[in-house]
Amino acid sequence: REEGEGAGLMESLERQLDSFERAERDLALRELWGLAGRGAIGLPPPGRAVNLHSHTFYSYNAYGYSPSKFAWLARRRGLAVAGIVDFDSLDGLEEFRSAARMIGLKACVSLESRTFVPEFADRVINSPGEPGIAYHMGVGFTRFGSHPTLARMRTASDGRNRDLIGRVNAFLKPVEVDFERDVAPLTPLGNATERHIAAAYENRARLVFPDQAPRDRFWKERLGSPAEGGAPLQALIRSRTMKQGGAGYVRPDKDSFPLMAEMNRFVLESGAIPTVAWLDGTSAGEQAIEELFAVAMSTGAAALNIIPDRNYTPGVKDRKLQNLYDVVAMAERIHFPVVVGTEMNAPGNKFVDDFETAEIQPLVPVFLKGANIAFAHSALQPAGFGYLGTWAAAAFPTQAAKNSFFDEAGRLLRPDWGDFSSGLPADAKPGAILRRIGEDSARN
């Protein structure tokens, strides 16, 4: 009976976790954690699957998940480590880290953006059809303060969105949206993406054409293909109006986004790890793998991000799968932690990649090591013992030794890490830190 009551209440509280009001989310999470503590909700022990690349509603999550919602669901699913990554935004940082500590989830916060890479100005990298443009990341942010580069990213993104809406409005007239009225309210702090804009056009069409038949005719006329409501229509709106060849598309150039080097400086100054984002190895830029990594490393890149499910078809041994193995092998050779996850930024995306397929199983130890390193960095960075910086540079004779330390620390550290570093000198040796972590784990 208690479990039945808990299940009903759990569903209601989980819906509340997606409220745009932070106080409501915090209350719901505390109550859910209380139910778990009383045994009304069963929580599994951590397994070996990880997702360190989930977007939240602070950029775009197809299911509307808040940082707290993703943390809670990751804990319910038994993820070993979980992480959020929002586009041009760190708005979810404090909430996600706080939620993770409360519910015993090993966690990491990252940021994603697009950058320009001059050395690849004539080659497509990982932004399809856009030479020189690279999706790029920072992994393991632990603080959210004002930074001029992040501010410029947000301002530029806002300007691009408004310009895009003007062009698309002209094409979709009489279905026209207003940024403040129709788009900004779809995300808590107005950090809209193209996906929000597509949703706004779908919503607006329902008002302009209340009846289904004329609305379908309108979309068929404008988009050239019939689409039924929901996510497929949103995807079609985005691809036909905002992407290459669409009425609203303007090809980006060197002035559209910050240089990769500039973003790397921002990430390093924020205490996080500049991270190369990998698509699938089929572009000219990603086929020049050695050169691409050398360019990224020259300004501080020190890790690799992969979305595994984009890199293979179950049961098929093809070039894309070999590209995945090749890039992981290269990351291992240069001692880049490999951070993985699936985005959940489109309907149908999985909550977590399938770590049990024949294609992915050989890579799981590498993925778990990368997740442990990202979590350990996130836990130790506030105490001055992060993955990059002066302490790490002095403490480890080799990159391999550093990775071994952070991998072990990530396995030993409790999710609800506290100020275990109290009393340790700023130049504490790695062994002393591991002993303190081990003692802290043993006591708890």
Short mmCIF file of N, CA and C in Angstrom, two decimals, residues 213-377:
data_model
loop_
_atom_site.label_atom_id
_atom_site.label_comp_id
_atom_site.label_asym_id
_atom_site.label_seq_id
_atom_site.Cartn_x
_atom_site.Cartn_y
_atom_site.Cartn_z
N ALA A 213 -7.40 21.02 -41.23
CA ALA A 213 -7.23 20.89 -42.68
C ALA A 213 -6.51 22.09 -43.29
N PRO A 214 -6.97 23.34 -43.03
CA PRO A 214 -6.23 24.47 -43.60
C PRO A 214 -4.82 24.60 -43.05
N ARG A 215 -4.62 24.17 -41.80
CA ARG A 215 -3.27 24.24 -41.22
C ARG A 215 -2.34 23.25 -41.95
N ASP A 216 -2.84 22.07 -42.23
CA ASP A 216 -2.04 21.10 -42.96
C ASP A 216 -1.70 21.60 -44.36
N ARG A 217 -2.69 22.25 -45.01
CA ARG A 217 -2.43 22.78 -46.35
C ARG A 217 -1.35 23.86 -46.30
N PHE A 218 -1.41 24.70 -45.26
CA PHE A 218 -0.40 25.76 -45.12
C PHE A 218 0.99 25.17 -44.99
N TRP A 219 1.15 24.18 -44.11
CA TRP A 219 2.48 23.61 -43.90
C TRP A 219 2.96 22.87 -45.15
N LYS A 220 2.06 22.21 -45.85
CA LYS A 220 2.47 21.52 -47.07
C LYS A 220 2.94 22.52 -48.13
N GLU A 221 2.23 23.64 -48.24
CA GLU A 221 2.61 24.67 -49.20
C GLU A 221 3.96 25.28 -48.87
N ARG A 222 4.18 25.60 -47.58
CA ARG A 222 5.41 26.28 -47.19
C ARG A 222 6.61 25.35 -47.09
N LEU A 223 6.38 24.14 -46.60
CA LEU A 223 7.50 23.24 -46.34
C LEU A 223 7.70 22.20 -47.42
N GLY A 224 6.73 22.07 -48.32
CA GLY A 224 6.90 21.17 -49.45
C GLY A 224 6.68 19.72 -49.13
N SER A 225 6.22 19.43 -47.92
CA SER A 225 6.00 18.05 -47.53
C SER A 225 4.98 18.02 -46.41
N PRO A 226 4.04 17.10 -46.44
CA PRO A 226 3.08 17.04 -45.33
C PRO A 226 3.75 16.58 -44.04
N ALA A 227 3.25 17.07 -42.95
CA ALA A 227 3.76 16.63 -41.65
C ALA A 227 2.62 16.68 -40.66
N GLU A 228 2.55 15.69 -39.83
CA GLU A 228 1.54 15.67 -38.80
C GLU A 228 2.10 16.30 -37.54
N GLY A 229 1.21 16.75 -36.67
CA GLY A 229 1.62 17.55 -35.52
C GLY A 229 2.66 16.89 -34.65
N GLY A 230 3.17 17.67 -33.70
CA GLY A 230 4.16 17.18 -32.77
C GLY A 230 5.57 17.38 -33.27
N ALA A 231 6.47 16.58 -32.72
CA ALA A 231 7.89 16.76 -32.99
C ALA A 231 8.28 16.64 -34.45
N PRO A 232 7.72 15.72 -35.24
CA PRO A 232 8.13 15.66 -36.65
C PRO A 232 7.92 16.98 -37.37
N LEU A 233 6.83 17.67 -37.09
CA LEU A 233 6.59 18.97 -37.72
C LEU A 233 7.62 19.98 -37.26
N GLN A 234 7.94 20.01 -35.98
CA GLN A 234 8.95 20.94 -35.49
C GLN A 234 10.29 20.69 -36.19
N ALA A 235 10.65 19.45 -36.35
CA ALA A 235 11.91 19.14 -37.02
C ALA A 235 11.88 19.61 -38.47
N LEU A 236 10.74 19.44 -39.13
CA LEU A 236 10.61 19.86 -40.52
C LEU A 236 10.69 21.38 -40.63
N ILE A 237 10.02 22.08 -39.73
CA ILE A 237 10.09 23.55 -39.72
C ILE A 237 11.54 24.00 -39.60
N ARG A 238 12.25 23.38 -38.68
CA ARG A 238 13.64 23.78 -38.45
C ARG A 238 14.51 23.48 -39.67
N SER A 239 14.37 22.28 -40.22
CA SER A 239 15.25 21.90 -41.33
C SER A 239 14.95 22.69 -42.60
N ARG A 240 13.67 23.03 -42.84
CA ARG A 240 13.30 23.68 -44.09
C ARG A 240 13.39 25.21 -44.03
N THR A 241 13.45 25.77 -42.83
CA THR A 241 13.49 27.24 -42.75
C THR A 241 14.76 27.79 -42.11
N MET A 242 15.43 26.98 -41.26
CA MET A 242 16.54 27.52 -40.48
C MET A 242 17.89 26.91 -40.83
N LYS A 243 17.86 25.78 -41.51
CA LYS A 243 19.11 25.12 -41.87
C LYS A 243 19.48 25.43 -43.31
N GLN A 244 20.62 24.92 -43.73
CA GLN A 244 21.15 25.23 -45.06
C GLN A 244 20.10 25.01 -46.15
N GLY A 245 19.89 26.04 -46.97
CA GLY A 245 18.89 25.99 -48.02
C GLY A 245 17.55 26.56 -47.61
N GLY A 246 17.35 26.79 -46.31
CA GLY A 246 16.09 27.33 -45.82
C GLY A 246 16.00 28.84 -45.98
N ALA A 247 14.77 29.36 -45.96
CA ALA A 247 14.55 30.79 -46.18
C ALA A 247 15.21 31.65 -45.12
N GLY A 248 15.38 31.13 -43.91
CA GLY A 248 15.96 31.92 -42.84
C GLY A 248 17.45 31.71 -42.64
N TYR A 249 18.04 30.81 -43.42
CA TYR A 249 19.43 30.43 -43.18
C TYR A 249 20.40 31.47 -43.74
N VAL A 250 21.39 31.81 -42.94
CA VAL A 250 22.52 32.62 -43.37
C VAL A 250 23.78 31.86 -42.99
N ARG A 251 24.63 31.60 -43.94
CA ARG A 251 25.83 30.81 -43.67
C ARG A 251 26.74 31.55 -42.70
N PRO A 252 27.13 30.92 -41.60
CA PRO A 252 28.02 31.57 -40.65
C PRO A 252 29.42 31.73 -41.21
N ASP A 253 30.15 32.70 -40.67
CA ASP A 253 31.53 32.91 -41.10
C ASP A 253 32.39 33.15 -39.87
N LYS A 254 33.59 33.66 -40.06
CA LYS A 254 34.54 33.83 -38.97
C LYS A 254 34.08 34.81 -37.91
N ASP A 255 33.10 35.66 -38.25
CA ASP A 255 32.61 36.64 -37.28
C ASP A 255 31.34 36.19 -36.57
N SER A 256 30.83 35.01 -36.93
CA SER A 256 29.55 34.56 -36.36
C SER A 256 29.69 34.00 -34.95
N PHE A 257 30.85 33.40 -34.65
CA PHE A 257 31.04 32.72 -33.37
C PHE A 257 32.44 33.05 -32.85
N PRO A 258 32.67 32.84 -31.56
CA PRO A 258 34.02 33.07 -31.04
C PRO A 258 35.01 32.07 -31.64
N LEU A 259 36.27 32.45 -31.69
CA LEU A 259 37.31 31.51 -32.08
C LEU A 259 37.36 30.37 -31.06
N MET A 260 37.73 29.17 -31.52
CA MET A 260 37.91 28.07 -30.58
C MET A 260 38.92 28.44 -29.51
N ALA A 261 39.97 29.15 -29.90
CA ALA A 261 40.98 29.56 -28.92
C ALA A 261 40.37 30.47 -27.86
N GLU A 262 39.45 31.35 -28.26
CA GLU A 262 38.81 32.25 -27.29
C GLU A 262 37.93 31.47 -26.33
N MET A 263 37.18 30.51 -26.86
CA MET A 263 36.34 29.70 -25.97
C MET A 263 37.21 28.89 -25.03
N ASN A 264 38.32 28.34 -25.51
CA ASN A 264 39.20 27.58 -24.64
C ASN A 264 39.72 28.43 -23.49
N ARG A 265 40.08 29.69 -23.78
CA ARG A 265 40.53 30.58 -22.71
C ARG A 265 39.44 30.79 -21.67
N PHE A 266 38.22 31.02 -22.12
CA PHE A 266 37.09 31.19 -21.20
C PHE A 266 36.91 29.95 -20.33
N VAL A 267 36.96 28.76 -20.94
CA VAL A 267 36.77 27.52 -20.20
C VAL A 267 37.87 27.34 -19.15
N LEU A 268 39.12 27.58 -19.55
CA LEU A 268 40.23 27.44 -18.61
C LEU A 268 40.13 28.46 -17.48
N GLU A 269 39.80 29.70 -17.79
CA GLU A 269 39.67 30.72 -16.76
C GLU A 269 38.52 30.43 -15.82
N SER A 270 37.58 29.62 -16.27
CA SER A 270 36.44 29.24 -15.42
C SER A 270 36.72 27.96 -14.63
N GLY A 271 37.90 27.39 -14.79
CA GLY A 271 38.25 26.19 -14.03
C GLY A 271 37.71 24.91 -14.61
N ALA A 272 37.32 24.91 -15.89
CA ALA A 272 36.79 23.71 -16.52
C ALA A 272 37.79 23.19 -17.57
N ILE A 273 37.41 22.15 -18.28
CA ILE A 273 38.31 21.45 -19.20
C ILE A 273 37.85 21.69 -20.64
N PRO A 274 38.61 22.40 -21.47
CA PRO A 274 38.25 22.55 -22.89
C PRO A 274 38.19 21.18 -23.57
N THR A 275 37.12 20.96 -24.32
CA THR A 275 36.83 19.61 -24.81
C THR A 275 36.42 19.62 -26.28
N VAL A 276 37.08 18.79 -27.07
CA VAL A 276 36.75 18.61 -28.47
C VAL A 276 35.45 17.82 -28.57
N ALA A 277 34.52 18.29 -29.42
CA ALA A 277 33.27 17.57 -29.64
C ALA A 277 33.36 16.81 -30.96
N TRP A 278 33.07 15.53 -30.91
CA TRP A 278 33.18 14.65 -32.08
C TRP A 278 31.79 14.32 -32.61
N LEU A 279 31.64 14.37 -33.93
CA LEU A 279 30.37 13.98 -34.53
C LEU A 279 30.42 12.50 -34.93
N ASP A 280 31.01 12.19 -36.10
CA ASP A 280 31.07 10.78 -36.50
C ASP A 280 32.25 10.47 -37.42
N GLY A 281 33.14 11.43 -37.65
CA GLY A 281 34.34 11.16 -38.42
C GLY A 281 34.16 11.12 -39.92
N THR A 282 32.99 11.52 -40.43
CA THR A 282 32.76 11.42 -41.88
C THR A 282 33.09 12.71 -42.62
N SER A 283 33.25 13.82 -41.93
CA SER A 283 33.53 15.10 -42.60
C SER A 283 35.02 15.19 -42.95
N ALA A 284 35.33 16.13 -43.84
CA ALA A 284 36.73 16.34 -44.21
C ALA A 284 37.54 16.78 -43.00
N GLY A 285 36.94 17.62 -42.16
CA GLY A 285 37.65 18.10 -40.98
C GLY A 285 37.93 17.00 -39.99
N GLU A 286 36.95 16.14 -39.72
CA GLU A 286 37.16 15.07 -38.75
C GLU A 286 38.01 13.94 -39.32
N GLN A 287 38.09 13.84 -40.64
CA GLN A 287 39.00 12.86 -41.21
C GLN A 287 40.45 13.28 -41.04
N ALA A 288 40.68 14.60 -40.90
CA ALA A 288 42.03 15.10 -40.61
C ALA A 288 42.21 15.10 -39.09
N ILE A 289 42.07 13.92 -38.51
CA ILE A 289 41.96 13.81 -37.06
C ILE A 289 43.20 14.32 -36.32
N GLU A 290 44.39 14.00 -36.81
CA GLU A 290 45.62 14.42 -36.15
C GLU A 290 45.72 15.94 -36.15
N GLU A 291 45.45 16.55 -37.29
CA GLU A 291 45.54 18.01 -37.39
C GLU A 291 44.48 18.68 -36.52
N LEU A 292 43.26 18.14 -36.53
CA LEU A 292 42.18 18.73 -35.75
C LEU A 292 42.52 18.73 -34.26
N PHE A 293 43.02 17.62 -33.76
CA PHE A 293 43.38 17.55 -32.35
C PHE A 293 44.56 18.47 -32.03
N ALA A 294 45.52 18.55 -32.94
CA ALA A 294 46.67 19.42 -32.69
C ALA A 294 46.25 20.87 -32.58
N VAL A 295 45.35 21.31 -33.46
CA VAL A 295 44.85 22.69 -33.41
C VAL A 295 44.11 22.94 -32.10
N ALA A 296 43.24 22.02 -31.71
CA ALA A 296 42.48 22.19 -30.47
C ALA A 296 43.40 22.20 -29.25
N MET A 297 44.39 21.30 -29.24
CA MET A 297 45.30 21.21 -28.10
C MET A 297 46.21 22.43 -27.99
N SER A 298 46.48 23.10 -29.09
CA SER A 298 47.40 24.24 -29.06
C SER A 298 46.87 25.38 -28.20
N THR A 299 45.57 25.42 -27.97
CA THR A 299 45.00 26.46 -27.11
C THR A 299 44.33 25.89 -25.87
N GLY A 300 44.63 24.62 -25.54
CA GLY A 300 44.21 24.11 -24.24
C GLY A 300 43.26 22.95 -24.21
N ALA A 301 42.74 22.48 -25.34
CA ALA A 301 41.81 21.35 -25.30
C ALA A 301 42.49 20.14 -24.66
N ALA A 302 41.76 19.43 -23.79
CA ALA A 302 42.37 18.34 -23.03
C ALA A 302 41.45 17.14 -22.85
N ALA A 303 40.30 17.12 -23.54
CA ALA A 303 39.37 15.99 -23.42
C ALA A 303 38.57 15.88 -24.72
N LEU A 304 37.85 14.78 -24.85
CA LEU A 304 37.05 14.50 -26.04
C LEU A 304 35.64 14.14 -25.62
N ASN A 305 34.64 14.70 -26.33
CA ASN A 305 33.24 14.33 -26.10
C ASN A 305 32.72 13.56 -27.30
N ILE A 306 31.99 12.48 -27.02
CA ILE A 306 31.38 11.66 -28.06
C ILE A 306 29.93 11.36 -27.67
N ILE A 307 29.04 11.34 -28.66
CA ILE A 307 27.68 10.83 -28.48
C ILE A 307 27.65 9.44 -29.12
N PRO A 308 27.81 8.39 -28.34
CA PRO A 308 28.01 7.05 -28.92
C PRO A 308 26.95 6.62 -29.92
N ASP A 309 25.66 6.86 -29.61
CA ASP A 309 24.61 6.35 -30.48
C ASP A 309 24.63 6.94 -31.88
N ARG A 310 25.32 8.06 -32.07
CA ARG A 310 25.43 8.64 -33.40
C ARG A 310 26.55 7.98 -34.23
N ASN A 311 27.30 7.12 -33.62
CA ASN A 311 28.52 6.64 -34.24
C ASN A 311 28.48 5.18 -34.68
N TYR A 312 27.33 4.55 -34.64
CA TYR A 312 27.26 3.16 -35.11
C TYR A 312 25.80 2.77 -35.32
N THR A 313 25.61 1.73 -36.10
CA THR A 313 24.31 1.08 -36.26
C THR A 313 24.45 -0.33 -35.69
N PRO A 314 23.62 -0.69 -34.71
CA PRO A 314 23.76 -2.03 -34.11
C PRO A 314 23.80 -3.13 -35.16
N GLY A 315 24.78 -4.01 -35.02
CA GLY A 315 24.92 -5.14 -35.92
C GLY A 315 25.62 -4.84 -37.22
N VAL A 316 26.06 -3.58 -37.40
CA VAL A 316 26.69 -3.20 -38.66
C VAL A 316 28.13 -2.76 -38.39
N LYS A 317 29.05 -3.39 -39.10
CA LYS A 317 30.45 -2.98 -39.01
C LYS A 317 30.77 -2.15 -40.25
N ASP A 318 30.77 -0.81 -40.08
CA ASP A 318 30.97 0.07 -41.23
C ASP A 318 32.03 1.11 -40.92
N ARG A 319 32.20 2.04 -41.83
CA ARG A 319 33.23 3.06 -41.68
C ARG A 319 32.98 3.93 -40.46
N LYS A 320 31.71 4.22 -40.18
CA LYS A 320 31.40 5.07 -39.04
C LYS A 320 31.84 4.41 -37.73
N LEU A 321 31.58 3.12 -37.59
CA LEU A 321 32.01 2.41 -36.38
C LEU A 321 33.52 2.41 -36.27
N GLN A 322 34.21 2.20 -37.39
CA GLN A 322 35.67 2.21 -37.35
C GLN A 322 36.18 3.60 -36.97
N ASN A 323 35.51 4.65 -37.45
CA ASN A 323 35.88 6.01 -37.05
C ASN A 323 35.78 6.18 -35.54
N LEU A 324 34.73 5.60 -34.96
CA LEU A 324 34.56 5.68 -33.50
C LEU A 324 35.73 5.01 -32.80
N TYR A 325 36.06 3.81 -33.21
CA TYR A 325 37.18 3.12 -32.59
C TYR A 325 38.49 3.89 -32.79
N ASP A 326 38.63 4.48 -33.98
CA ASP A 326 39.87 5.21 -34.26
C ASP A 326 40.02 6.44 -33.38
N VAL A 327 38.93 7.19 -33.19
CA VAL A 327 39.04 8.42 -32.41
C VAL A 327 39.23 8.10 -30.93
N VAL A 328 38.61 7.03 -30.45
CA VAL A 328 38.82 6.62 -29.06
C VAL A 328 40.27 6.16 -28.87
N ALA A 329 40.80 5.40 -29.83
CA ALA A 329 42.19 4.95 -29.75
C ALA A 329 43.14 6.14 -29.72
N MET A 330 42.85 7.16 -30.53
CA MET A 330 43.71 8.33 -30.52
C MET A 330 43.63 9.06 -29.19
N ALA A 331 42.41 9.21 -28.67
CA ALA A 331 42.26 9.86 -27.37
C ALA A 331 43.05 9.13 -26.29
N GLU A 332 43.04 7.82 -26.34
CA GLU A 332 43.81 7.04 -25.38
C GLU A 332 45.31 7.27 -25.55
N ARG A 333 45.76 7.36 -26.79
CA ARG A 333 47.20 7.57 -27.03
C ARG A 333 47.68 8.90 -26.47
N ILE A 334 46.86 9.93 -26.60
CA ILE A 334 47.27 11.25 -26.12
C ILE A 334 46.72 11.55 -24.73
N HIS A 335 46.09 10.54 -24.12
CA HIS A 335 45.60 10.64 -22.73
C HIS A 335 44.53 11.71 -22.57
N PHE A 336 43.63 11.77 -23.54
CA PHE A 336 42.43 12.61 -23.44
C PHE A 336 41.33 11.80 -22.76
N PRO A 337 40.78 12.24 -21.64
CA PRO A 337 39.57 11.59 -21.11
C PRO A 337 38.46 11.67 -22.16
N VAL A 338 37.70 10.59 -22.29
CA VAL A 338 36.59 10.54 -23.24
C VAL A 338 35.29 10.64 -22.45
N VAL A 339 34.57 11.73 -22.68
CA VAL A 339 33.32 12.02 -21.96
C VAL A 339 32.17 11.77 -22.92
N VAL A 340 31.20 10.95 -22.52
CA VAL A 340 30.13 10.55 -23.44
C VAL A 340 28.76 10.84 -22.85
N GLY A 341 27.78 10.87 -23.76
CA GLY A 341 26.40 11.04 -23.35
C GLY A 341 25.52 11.31 -24.55
N THR A 342 24.22 11.26 -24.33
CA THR A 342 23.26 11.52 -25.39
C THR A 342 22.42 12.73 -25.02
N GLU A 343 22.04 13.54 -26.01
CA GLU A 343 21.62 14.92 -25.76
C GLU A 343 20.19 15.09 -25.25
N MET A 344 19.28 14.25 -25.69
CA MET A 344 17.85 14.42 -25.41
C MET A 344 17.34 15.78 -25.88
N ASN A 345 17.87 16.26 -27.00
CA ASN A 345 17.39 17.54 -27.53
C ASN A 345 16.46 17.37 -28.72
N ALA A 346 15.97 16.15 -28.94
CA ALA A 346 14.97 15.88 -29.97
C ALA A 346 14.10 14.73 -29.49
N PRO A 347 12.80 14.78 -29.77
CA PRO A 347 11.92 13.67 -29.36
C PRO A 347 12.44 12.34 -29.91
N GLY A 348 12.38 11.34 -29.08
CA GLY A 348 12.88 10.03 -29.47
C GLY A 348 14.28 9.74 -29.01
N ASN A 349 15.03 10.78 -28.60
CA ASN A 349 16.37 10.54 -28.06
C ASN A 349 16.28 9.67 -26.81
N LYS A 350 17.23 8.78 -26.66
CA LYS A 350 17.29 7.94 -25.47
C LYS A 350 17.68 8.77 -24.25
N PHE A 351 17.38 8.20 -23.07
CA PHE A 351 17.84 8.82 -21.83
C PHE A 351 19.32 8.56 -21.62
N VAL A 352 19.77 7.42 -22.07
CA VAL A 352 21.18 7.05 -21.92
C VAL A 352 21.54 6.13 -23.09
N ASP A 353 22.78 6.27 -23.58
CA ASP A 353 23.24 5.40 -24.65
C ASP A 353 23.24 3.94 -24.18
N ASP A 354 23.16 3.03 -25.14
CA ASP A 354 23.15 1.60 -24.83
C ASP A 354 24.58 1.11 -24.69
N PHE A 355 24.99 0.88 -23.45
CA PHE A 355 26.36 0.44 -23.18
C PHE A 355 26.53 -1.07 -23.33
N GLU A 356 25.45 -1.78 -23.62
CA GLU A 356 25.53 -3.24 -23.65
C GLU A 356 25.55 -3.81 -25.07
N THR A 357 25.55 -2.97 -26.09
CA THR A 357 25.63 -3.50 -27.45
C THR A 357 27.03 -4.05 -27.70
N ALA A 358 27.12 -4.95 -28.67
CA ALA A 358 28.42 -5.54 -29.01
C ALA A 358 29.41 -4.48 -29.47
N GLU A 359 28.90 -3.42 -30.12
CA GLU A 359 29.78 -2.38 -30.65
C GLU A 359 30.35 -1.50 -29.54
N ILE A 360 29.57 -1.23 -28.52
CA ILE A 360 29.98 -0.28 -27.48
C ILE A 360 30.69 -0.96 -26.31
N GLN A 361 30.38 -2.20 -26.04
CA GLN A 361 30.96 -2.88 -24.87
C GLN A 361 32.48 -2.76 -24.78
N PRO A 362 33.24 -2.90 -25.87
CA PRO A 362 34.69 -2.79 -25.74
C PRO A 362 35.17 -1.41 -25.29
N LEU A 363 34.33 -0.40 -25.46
CA LEU A 363 34.73 0.97 -25.13
C LEU A 363 34.26 1.41 -23.74
N VAL A 364 33.44 0.59 -23.10
CA VAL A 364 32.86 1.01 -21.81
C VAL A 364 33.91 1.36 -20.77
N PRO A 365 35.00 0.60 -20.62
CA PRO A 365 36.01 1.00 -19.63
C PRO A 365 36.58 2.40 -19.89
N VAL A 366 36.77 2.74 -21.14
CA VAL A 366 37.26 4.08 -21.48
C VAL A 366 36.23 5.13 -21.11
N PHE A 367 34.95 4.84 -21.40
CA PHE A 367 33.89 5.80 -21.10
C PHE A 367 33.73 6.00 -19.59
N LEU A 368 33.82 4.90 -18.83
CA LEU A 368 33.70 5.02 -17.37
C LEU A 368 34.88 5.79 -16.78
N LYS A 369 36.07 5.55 -17.32
CA LYS A 369 37.24 6.30 -16.86
C LYS A 369 37.04 7.79 -17.11
N GLY A 370 36.57 8.15 -18.29
CA GLY A 370 36.33 9.56 -18.59
C GLY A 370 35.31 10.18 -17.67
N ALA A 371 34.25 9.43 -17.36
CA ALA A 371 33.22 9.94 -16.45
C ALA A 371 33.77 10.12 -15.04
N ASN A 372 34.59 9.16 -14.59
CA ASN A 372 35.20 9.30 -13.26
C ASN A 372 36.10 10.52 -13.19
N ILE A 373 36.86 10.75 -14.25
CA ILE A 373 37.77 11.90 -14.27
C ILE A 373 36.97 13.19 -14.23
N ALA A 374 35.90 13.27 -15.03
CA ALA A 374 35.09 14.49 -15.05
C ALA A 374 34.45 14.75 -13.69
N PHE A 375 33.95 13.70 -13.06
CA PHE A 375 33.35 13.87 -11.73
C PHE A 375 34.39 14.26 -10.69
N ALA A 376 35.53 13.59 -10.69
CA ALA A 376 36.57 13.90 -9.71
C ALA A 376 37.05 15.34 -9.88
N HIS A 377 37.25 15.77 -11.12
CA HIS A 377 37.62 17.17 -11.34
C HIS A 377 36.57 18.10 -10.75
#
